[in-house]
PDB file of C-alpha atoms and ligand atoms in Angstrom:
ATOM      1  CA  MET A 835       5.776  -7.694   7.787  1.00 95.00           C
ATOM      2  CA  GLU A 836       3.822 -10.576   9.282  1.00 96.00           C
ATOM      3  CA  VAL A 837       1.435 -11.390  12.105  1.00 95.00           C
ATOM      4  CA  THR A 838      -0.317 -14.546  13.229  1.00 94.00           C
ATOM      5  CA  ILE A 839      -4.100 -14.627  13.454  1.00 93.00           C
ATOM      6  CA  GLY A 840      -5.431 -17.795  15.023  1.00 89.00           C
ATOM      7  CA  ARG A 841      -3.267 -20.430  13.352  1.00 90.00           C
ATOM      8  CA  THR A 842      -2.808 -18.481  10.115  1.00 95.00           C
ATOM      9  CA  LEU A 843       0.219 -16.447   9.131  1.00 97.00           C
ATOM     10  CA  LEU A 844      -0.746 -13.127   7.527  1.00 97.00           C
ATOM     11  CA  ARG A 845       2.141 -11.725   5.467  1.00 98.00           C
ATOM     12  CA  LEU A 846       2.569  -8.499   3.525  1.00 98.00           C
ATOM     13  CA  VAL A 847       5.191  -8.561   0.784  1.00 98.00           C
ATOM     14  CA  GLN A 848       6.098  -6.450  -2.224  1.00 98.00           C
ATOM     15  CA  GLY A 849       6.203  -8.307  -5.526  1.00 98.00           C
ATOM     16  CA  ASP A 850       4.482  -9.805  -8.534  1.00 98.00           C
ATOM     17  CA  ILE A 851       1.543 -12.026  -7.669  1.00 98.00           C
ATOM     18  CA  THR A 852       2.006 -14.170 -10.796  1.00 98.00           C
ATOM     19  CA  GLN A 853       5.312 -15.449  -9.376  1.00 98.00           C
ATOM     20  CA  GLN A 854       4.034 -16.580  -5.970  1.00 98.00           C
ATOM     21  CA  GLU A 855       4.453 -20.173  -4.844  1.00 98.00           C
ATOM     22  CA  VAL A 856       1.098 -20.588  -3.143  1.00 98.00           C
ATOM     23  CA  GLU A 857      -1.818 -22.910  -3.832  1.00 98.00           C
ATOM     24  CA  ALA A 858      -4.067 -20.136  -5.112  1.00 98.00           C
ATOM     25  CA  ILE A 859      -3.606 -16.564  -6.213  1.00 98.00           C
ATOM     26  CA  VAL A 860      -6.548 -14.187  -6.299  1.00 98.00           C
ATOM     27  CA  ASN A 861      -7.318 -12.165  -9.405  1.00 98.00           C
ATOM     28  CA  ALA A 862      -8.911  -8.714  -9.342  1.00 98.00           C
ATOM     29  CA  ALA A 863     -11.161  -9.643 -12.259  1.00 98.00           C
ATOM     30  CA  ASN A 864     -14.020  -7.819 -13.939  1.00 97.00           C
ATOM     31  CA  SER A 865     -17.628  -9.057 -13.974  1.00 97.00           C
ATOM     32  CA  GLU A 866     -17.268 -10.325 -17.542  1.00 97.00           C
ATOM     33  CA  LEU A 867     -14.279 -12.508 -16.563  1.00 97.00           C
ATOM     34  CA  THR A 868     -12.737 -11.501 -19.855  1.00 93.00           C
ATOM     35  CA  GLY A 869      -9.305 -10.573 -18.607  1.00 87.00           C
ATOM     36  CA  GLY A 870      -8.207  -6.974 -18.844  1.00 86.00           C
ATOM     37  CA  GLY A 871      -5.376  -4.734 -17.762  1.00 92.00           C
ATOM     38  CA  GLY A 872      -3.499  -4.543 -14.493  1.00 96.00           C
ATOM     39  CA  VAL A 873      -3.125  -7.646 -12.395  1.00 98.00           C
ATOM     40  CA  ASP A 874      -5.875  -9.412 -14.381  1.00 98.00           C
ATOM     41  CA  GLY A 875      -3.916  -9.112 -17.627  1.00 97.00           C
ATOM     42  CA  ALA A 876      -0.689 -10.143 -15.912  1.00 98.00           C
ATOM     43  CA  ILE A 877      -2.296 -13.306 -14.487  1.00 98.00           C
ATOM     44  CA  HIS A 878      -3.834 -14.335 -17.824  1.00 98.00           C
ATOM     45  CA  ARG A 879      -0.550 -13.705 -19.662  1.00 97.00           C
ATOM     46  CA  ALA A 880       1.486 -15.694 -17.155  1.00 98.00           C
ATOM     47  CA  GLY A 881      -1.044 -18.514 -16.732  1.00 98.00           C
ATOM     48  CA  GLY A 882      -1.888 -19.001 -20.406  1.00 97.00           C
ATOM     49  CA  PRO A 883      -5.153 -19.698 -22.263  1.00 97.00           C
ATOM     50  CA  ALA A 884      -6.493 -22.436 -19.962  1.00 98.00           C
ATOM     51  CA  ILE A 885      -7.542 -19.791 -17.438  1.00 98.00           C
ATOM     52  CA  HIS A 886      -9.470 -17.804 -20.042  1.00 97.00           C
ATOM     53  CA  GLU A 887     -11.180 -20.929 -21.349  1.00 98.00           C
ATOM     54  CA  GLU A 888     -12.456 -21.826 -17.894  1.00 98.00           C
ATOM     55  CA  CYS A 889     -13.548 -18.251 -17.285  1.00 98.00           C
ATOM     56  CA  MET A 890     -15.576 -18.307 -20.497  1.00 97.00           C
ATOM     57  CA  ARG A 891     -17.188 -21.590 -19.506  1.00 98.00           C
ATOM     58  CA  ILE A 892     -18.184 -20.115 -16.150  1.00 98.00           C
ATOM     59  CA  ARG A 893     -19.553 -17.053 -17.969  1.00 97.00           C
ATOM     60  CA  ARG A 894     -21.702 -19.249 -20.197  1.00 97.00           C
ATOM     61  CA  GLU A 895     -22.969 -21.335 -17.291  1.00 97.00           C
ATOM     62  CA  LYS A 896     -23.443 -18.688 -14.604  1.00 96.00           C
ATOM     63  CA  GLY A 897     -23.500 -15.333 -16.394  1.00 97.00           C
ATOM     64  CA  ARG A 898     -21.710 -12.279 -15.084  1.00 97.00           C
ATOM     65  CA  LEU A 899     -19.891 -12.390 -11.765  1.00 98.00           C
ATOM     66  CA  PRO A 900     -21.286  -9.666  -9.476  1.00 98.00           C
ATOM     67  CA  ALA A 901     -18.907  -7.496  -7.449  1.00 98.00           C
ATOM     68  CA  GLY A 902     -18.142  -9.085  -4.080  1.00 98.00           C
ATOM     69  CA  GLN A 903     -18.396 -12.687  -5.328  1.00 98.00           C
ATOM     70  CA  ALA A 904     -15.694 -15.153  -6.419  1.00 98.00           C
ATOM     71  CA  VAL A 905     -15.125 -18.195  -8.648  1.00 98.00           C
ATOM     72  CA  ILE A 906     -12.176 -20.569  -8.975  1.00 98.00           C
ATOM     73  CA  THR A 907     -10.309 -21.859 -12.049  1.00 98.00           C
ATOM     74  CA  THR A 908      -7.117 -23.658 -12.840  1.00 98.00           C
ATOM     75  CA  GLY A 909      -3.860 -21.754 -12.505  1.00 98.00           C
ATOM     76  CA  GLY A 910      -2.779 -22.945 -15.942  1.00 98.00           C
ATOM     77  CA  ARG A 911       0.984 -22.503 -16.259  1.00 98.00           C
ATOM     78  CA  LEU A 912       1.299 -20.541 -13.028  1.00 98.00           C
ATOM     79  CA  LYS A 913       3.132 -21.956 -10.031  1.00 98.00           C
ATOM     80  CA  ALA A 914      -0.188 -21.572  -8.211  1.00 98.00           C
ATOM     81  CA  ARG A 915      -2.527 -24.468  -8.905  1.00 98.00           C
ATOM     82  CA  TYR A 916      -5.641 -22.279  -8.820  1.00 98.00           C
ATOM     83  CA  VAL A 917      -6.745 -18.757  -9.580  1.00 98.00           C
ATOM     84  CA  ILE A 918      -9.629 -17.371  -7.557  1.00 98.00           C
ATOM     85  CA  HIS A 919     -11.322 -14.619  -9.554  1.00 98.00           C
ATOM     86  CA  THR A 920     -13.171 -11.976  -7.594  1.00 98.00           C
ATOM     87  CA  VAL A 921     -14.601  -8.618  -8.550  1.00 98.00           C
ATOM     88  CA  GLY A 922     -14.040  -5.590  -6.369  1.00 98.00           C
ATOM     89  CA  PRO A 923     -16.219  -2.484  -6.341  1.00 98.00           C
ATOM     90  CA  ILE A 924     -15.533   0.490  -8.578  1.00 96.00           C
ATOM     91  CA  TRP A 925     -14.818   3.515  -6.387  1.00 96.00           C
ATOM     92  CA  HIS A 926     -17.653   6.051  -6.463  1.00 93.00           C
ATOM     93  CA  GLY A 927     -16.687   8.212  -3.525  1.00 91.00           C
ATOM     94  CA  GLY A 928     -17.172   5.752  -0.682  1.00 86.00           C
ATOM     95  CA  GLY A 929     -20.962   5.491  -0.404  1.00 85.00           C
ATOM     96  CA  HIS A 930     -23.074   2.775  -2.010  1.00 83.00           C
ATOM     97  CA  GLY A 931     -21.709   0.046   0.294  1.00 93.00           C
ATOM     98  CA  GLN A 932     -18.340  -0.012  -1.451  1.00 96.00           C
ATOM     99  CA  ASP A 933     -16.425  -0.968   1.708  1.00 97.00           C
ATOM    100  CA  GLU A 934     -18.794  -3.885   2.289  1.00 97.00           C
ATOM    101  CA  THR A 935     -18.513  -5.043  -1.322  1.00 98.00           C
ATOM    102  CA  LEU A 936     -14.727  -4.951  -1.085  1.00 98.00           C
ATOM    103  CA  ALA A 937     -14.800  -6.888   2.193  1.00 98.00           C
ATOM    104  CA  SER A 938     -17.134  -9.406   0.550  1.00 98.00           C
ATOM    105  CA  ALA A 939     -14.674  -9.934  -2.316  1.00 98.00           C
ATOM    106  CA  TYR A 940     -11.996 -10.957   0.200  1.00 98.00           C
ATOM    107  CA  ARG A 941     -14.393 -13.059   2.254  1.00 98.00           C
ATOM    108  CA  SER A 942     -15.806 -14.908  -0.774  1.00 98.00           C
ATOM    109  CA  SER A 943     -12.288 -15.669  -1.993  1.00 98.00           C
ATOM    110  CA  LEU A 944     -11.249 -17.056   1.389  1.00 98.00           C
ATOM    111  CA  GLU A 945     -14.420 -19.164   1.575  1.00 97.00           C
ATOM    112  CA  LEU A 946     -13.644 -20.675  -1.820  1.00 97.00           C
ATOM    113  CA  ALA A 947     -10.064 -21.388  -0.771  1.00 97.00           C
ATOM    114  CA  GLU A 948     -11.257 -23.041   2.400  1.00 95.00           C
ATOM    115  CA  ASN A 949     -13.919 -25.083   0.591  1.00 95.00           C
ATOM    116  CA  HIS A 950     -11.204 -26.411  -1.719  1.00 96.00           C
ATOM    117  CA  GLY A 951      -9.029 -27.376   1.217  1.00 95.00           C
ATOM    118  CA  LEU A 952      -6.316 -24.904   0.247  1.00 97.00           C
ATOM    119  CA  ARG A 953      -3.721 -23.843   2.775  1.00 97.00           C
ATOM    120  CA  THR A 954      -1.964 -20.911   1.127  1.00 98.00           C
ATOM    121  CA  VAL A 955      -3.514 -18.047  -0.791  1.00 98.00           C
ATOM    122  CA  ALA A 956      -2.151 -14.732  -2.094  1.00 98.00           C
ATOM    123  CA  PHE A 957      -4.138 -11.545  -2.728  1.00 99.00           C
ATOM    124  CA  PRO A 958      -3.345  -8.431  -4.741  1.00 98.00           C
ATOM    125  CA  SER A 959      -4.721  -5.070  -3.641  1.00 98.00           C
ATOM    126  CA  ILE A 960      -8.207  -5.449  -5.105  1.00 98.00           C
ATOM    127  CA  SER A 961      -9.926  -2.339  -6.544  1.00 98.00           C
ATOM    128  CA  THR A 962      -7.013   0.062  -5.992  1.00 98.00           C
ATOM    129  CA  GLY A 963      -5.831   0.173  -9.611  1.00 97.00           C
ATOM    130  CA  ALA A 964      -8.222   0.836 -12.468  1.00 96.00           C
ATOM    131  CA  TYR A 965     -11.207   0.695 -10.080  1.00 97.00           C
ATOM    132  CA  GLY A 966      -9.874   3.724  -8.200  1.00 97.00           C
ATOM    133  CA  PHE A 967     -10.358   2.742  -4.545  1.00 97.00           C
ATOM    134  CA  PRO A 968      -8.007   4.809  -2.304  1.00 98.00           C
ATOM    135  CA  VAL A 969      -5.313   2.418  -1.161  1.00 98.00           C
ATOM    136  CA  GLU A 970      -5.210   3.469   2.509  1.00 98.00           C
ATOM    137  CA  ARG A 971      -8.925   2.850   2.898  1.00 98.00           C
ATOM    138  CA  ALA A 972      -8.828  -0.344   0.836  1.00 98.00           C
ATOM    139  CA  ALA A 973      -5.981  -1.646   3.018  1.00 98.00           C
ATOM    140  CA  ARG A 974      -8.039  -1.181   6.195  1.00 98.00           C
ATOM    141  CA  VAL A 975     -11.063  -2.892   4.636  1.00 98.00           C
ATOM    142  CA  ALA A 976      -9.008  -5.746   3.177  1.00 98.00           C
ATOM    143  CA  LEU A 977      -7.068  -6.520   6.339  1.00 98.00           C
ATOM    144  CA  GLY A 978     -10.171  -6.122   8.490  1.00 97.00           C
ATOM    145  CA  ALA A 979     -12.070  -8.602   6.320  1.00 98.00           C
ATOM    146  CA  VAL A 980      -9.235 -11.123   6.375  1.00 97.00           C
ATOM    147  CA  ARG A 981      -8.758 -10.785  10.109  1.00 96.00           C
ATOM    148  CA  ALA A 982     -12.491 -11.264  10.745  1.00 95.00           C
ATOM    149  CA  PHE A 983     -12.516 -14.350   8.553  1.00 96.00           C
ATOM    150  CA  LEU A 984      -9.471 -15.884  10.219  1.00 94.00           C
ATOM    151  CA  SER A 985     -10.791 -15.095  13.684  1.00 92.00           C
ATOM    152  CA  ARG A 986     -13.876 -17.288  13.306  1.00 89.00           C
ATOM    153  CA  PRO A 987     -13.656 -20.309  15.597  1.00 81.00           C
ATOM    154  CA  GLU A 988     -13.920 -22.612  12.573  1.00 78.00           C
ATOM    155  CA  GLY A 989     -11.452 -20.564  10.500  1.00 63.00           C
ATOM    156  CA  GLN A 990      -8.379 -22.609  11.258  1.00 66.00           C
ATOM    157  CA  ALA A 991      -7.583 -24.332   7.979  1.00 83.00           C
ATOM    158  CA  LEU A 992      -5.459 -21.751   6.169  1.00 95.00           C
ATOM    159  CA  GLU A 993      -1.746 -21.732   6.922  1.00 96.00           C
ATOM    160  CA  GLU A 994      -0.882 -18.500   5.160  1.00 98.00           C
ATOM    161  CA  VAL A 995      -2.676 -15.540   3.657  1.00 98.00           C
ATOM    162  CA  ARG A 996      -0.269 -13.326   1.732  1.00 98.00           C
ATOM    163  CA  PHE A 997      -0.831  -9.855   0.345  1.00 98.00           C
ATOM    164  CA  VAL A 998       1.402  -9.186  -2.645  1.00 98.00           C
ATOM    165  CA  LEU A 999       1.658  -5.452  -3.171  1.00 98.00           C
ATOM    166  CA  PHE A1000       3.035  -4.269  -6.452  1.00 98.00           C
ATOM    167  CA  SER A1001       4.504  -0.943  -5.339  1.00 98.00           C
ATOM    168  CA  GLY A1002       6.420   0.179  -2.286  1.00 98.00           C
ATOM    169  CA  ARG A1003       3.750   2.783  -1.646  1.00 98.00           C
ATOM    170  CA  ASP A1004       1.026   0.150  -1.571  1.00 98.00           C
ATOM    171  CA  LEU A1005       3.090  -2.057   0.740  1.00 98.00           C
ATOM    172  CA  GLU A1006       3.553   0.916   3.064  1.00 98.00           C
ATOM    173  CA  ALA A1007      -0.214   1.581   3.090  1.00 98.00           C
ATOM    174  CA  TYR A1008      -0.960  -2.038   4.008  1.00 98.00           C
ATOM    175  CA  GLU A1009       1.776  -2.092   6.671  1.00 98.00           C
ATOM    176  CA  GLN A1010       0.361   1.037   8.222  1.00 98.00           C
ATOM    177  CA  ALA A1011      -3.151  -0.408   8.209  1.00 98.00           C
ATOM    178  CA  LEU A1012      -1.911  -3.607   9.834  1.00 97.00           C
ATOM    179  CA  ARG A1013      -0.034  -1.678  12.510  1.00 96.00           C
ATOM    180  CA  GLY A1014      -3.171   0.353  13.147  1.00 93.00           C
ATOM    181  CA  MET A1015      -5.206  -2.808  13.586  1.00 87.00           C
ATOM    182  CA  ALA A1016      -2.706  -4.469  15.904  1.00 67.00           C
ATOM    183  CA  SER A1017      -2.595  -1.648  18.414  1.00 55.00           C
ATOM    184  CA  PRO A1018      -5.485  -1.155  20.855  1.00 46.00           C
ATOM    185  CA  GLU A1019      -8.023   1.423  19.731  1.00 43.00           C
TER     186      GLU A1019
HETATM  187  P1  LIG B1163      -8.768  -3.182 -10.048  1.00 89.29           P
HETATM  188  O1  LIG B1163      -9.466  -3.112 -11.376  1.00 89.29           O
HETATM  189  O2  LIG B1163      -9.444  -4.129  -9.067  1.00 89.29           O
HETATM  190  O3  LIG B1163      -8.500  -1.838  -9.479  1.00 89.29           O
HETATM  191  P2  LIG B1163      -6.009  -3.460 -11.054  1.00 89.29           P
HETATM  192  O4  LIG B1163      -5.393  -4.645 -11.651  1.00 89.29           O
HETATM  193  O5  LIG B1163      -6.197  -2.252 -11.928  1.00 89.29           O
HETATM  194  O6  LIG B1163      -7.385  -3.937 -10.374  1.00 89.29           O
HETATM  195  O7  LIG B1163      -5.142  -2.997  -9.805  1.00 89.29           O
HETATM  196  C1  LIG B1163      -5.138  -3.679  -8.581  1.00 89.29           C
HETATM  197  C2  LIG B1163      -3.745  -3.621  -7.987  1.00 89.29           C
HETATM  198  O8  LIG B1163      -2.941  -4.646  -8.559  1.00 89.29           O
HETATM  199  C3  LIG B1163      -2.995  -2.316  -8.233  1.00 89.29           C
HETATM  200  O9  LIG B1163      -2.420  -1.902  -7.005  1.00 89.29           O
HETATM  201  C4  LIG B1163      -1.896  -2.729  -9.212  1.00 89.29           C
HETATM  202  O10 LIG B1163      -0.728  -1.941  -9.022  1.00 89.29           O
HETATM  203  C5  LIG B1163      -1.647  -4.143  -8.788  1.00 89.29           C
HETATM  204  N1  LIG B1163      -0.932  -5.014  -9.732  1.00 89.29           N
HETATM  205  C6  LIG B1163      -0.801  -4.917 -11.079  1.00 89.29           C
HETATM  206  N2  LIG B1163      -0.067  -5.939 -11.564  1.00 89.29           N
HETATM  207  C7  LIG B1163       0.271  -6.725 -10.490  1.00 89.29           C
HETATM  208  C8  LIG B1163       1.026  -7.916 -10.311  1.00 89.29           C
HETATM  209  N3  LIG B1163       1.593  -8.545 -11.346  1.00 89.29           N
HETATM  210  N4  LIG B1163       1.157  -8.410  -9.049  1.00 89.29           N
HETATM  211  C9  LIG B1163       0.593  -7.795  -7.987  1.00 89.29           C
HETATM  212  N5  LIG B1163      -0.145  -6.675  -8.089  1.00 89.29           N
HETATM  213  C10 LIG B1163      -0.288  -6.140  -9.324  1.00 89.29           C
END
């Protein structure tokens, strides 16, 4: 499924984010930037040790990465030249500004991509694995944040923002959220 927002193509696909031919893929990292399970582990395995080395340098220089913020490293051996590491919120029942923190993770990642002059970026479904965010709600927040970012008058640089959903169920949730956004409220 795909729609155009401003001059940017927004695409939803099912697949493995480590295999995407885009300029940057986004990692659902943890605040320690240590690499872990889920998509984080898959990206570090596929990209090799150069990603971890840069993450550890960032950790030494900047400390922990708070939820909602993002940093950029090499893509190592990946097809993608860069990995943007962001930290989503851990689900605690929906209070505590978790939607806003999740939106901020997407926004910060897109800002970094834009600041590096990148044209194509792929996201996984941040926070909906180990961090427990319900996927239907996360899909609405994620797509809303991306749409808001791409709708800014100055937000015209990105050619494609791709969501790479691992499971058919997740793809369905994102498709439904996108359909819900497209129709008048
Ligand atoms: P978080 O800790 O932010 O919840 P996870 O990695 O546990 O991050 O899960 C985030 C999402 O990434 C989940 O929907 C999971 O199924 C998905 N995922 C895991 N591996 C991959 C992959 N190789 N490509 C795309 N998505 C993946």
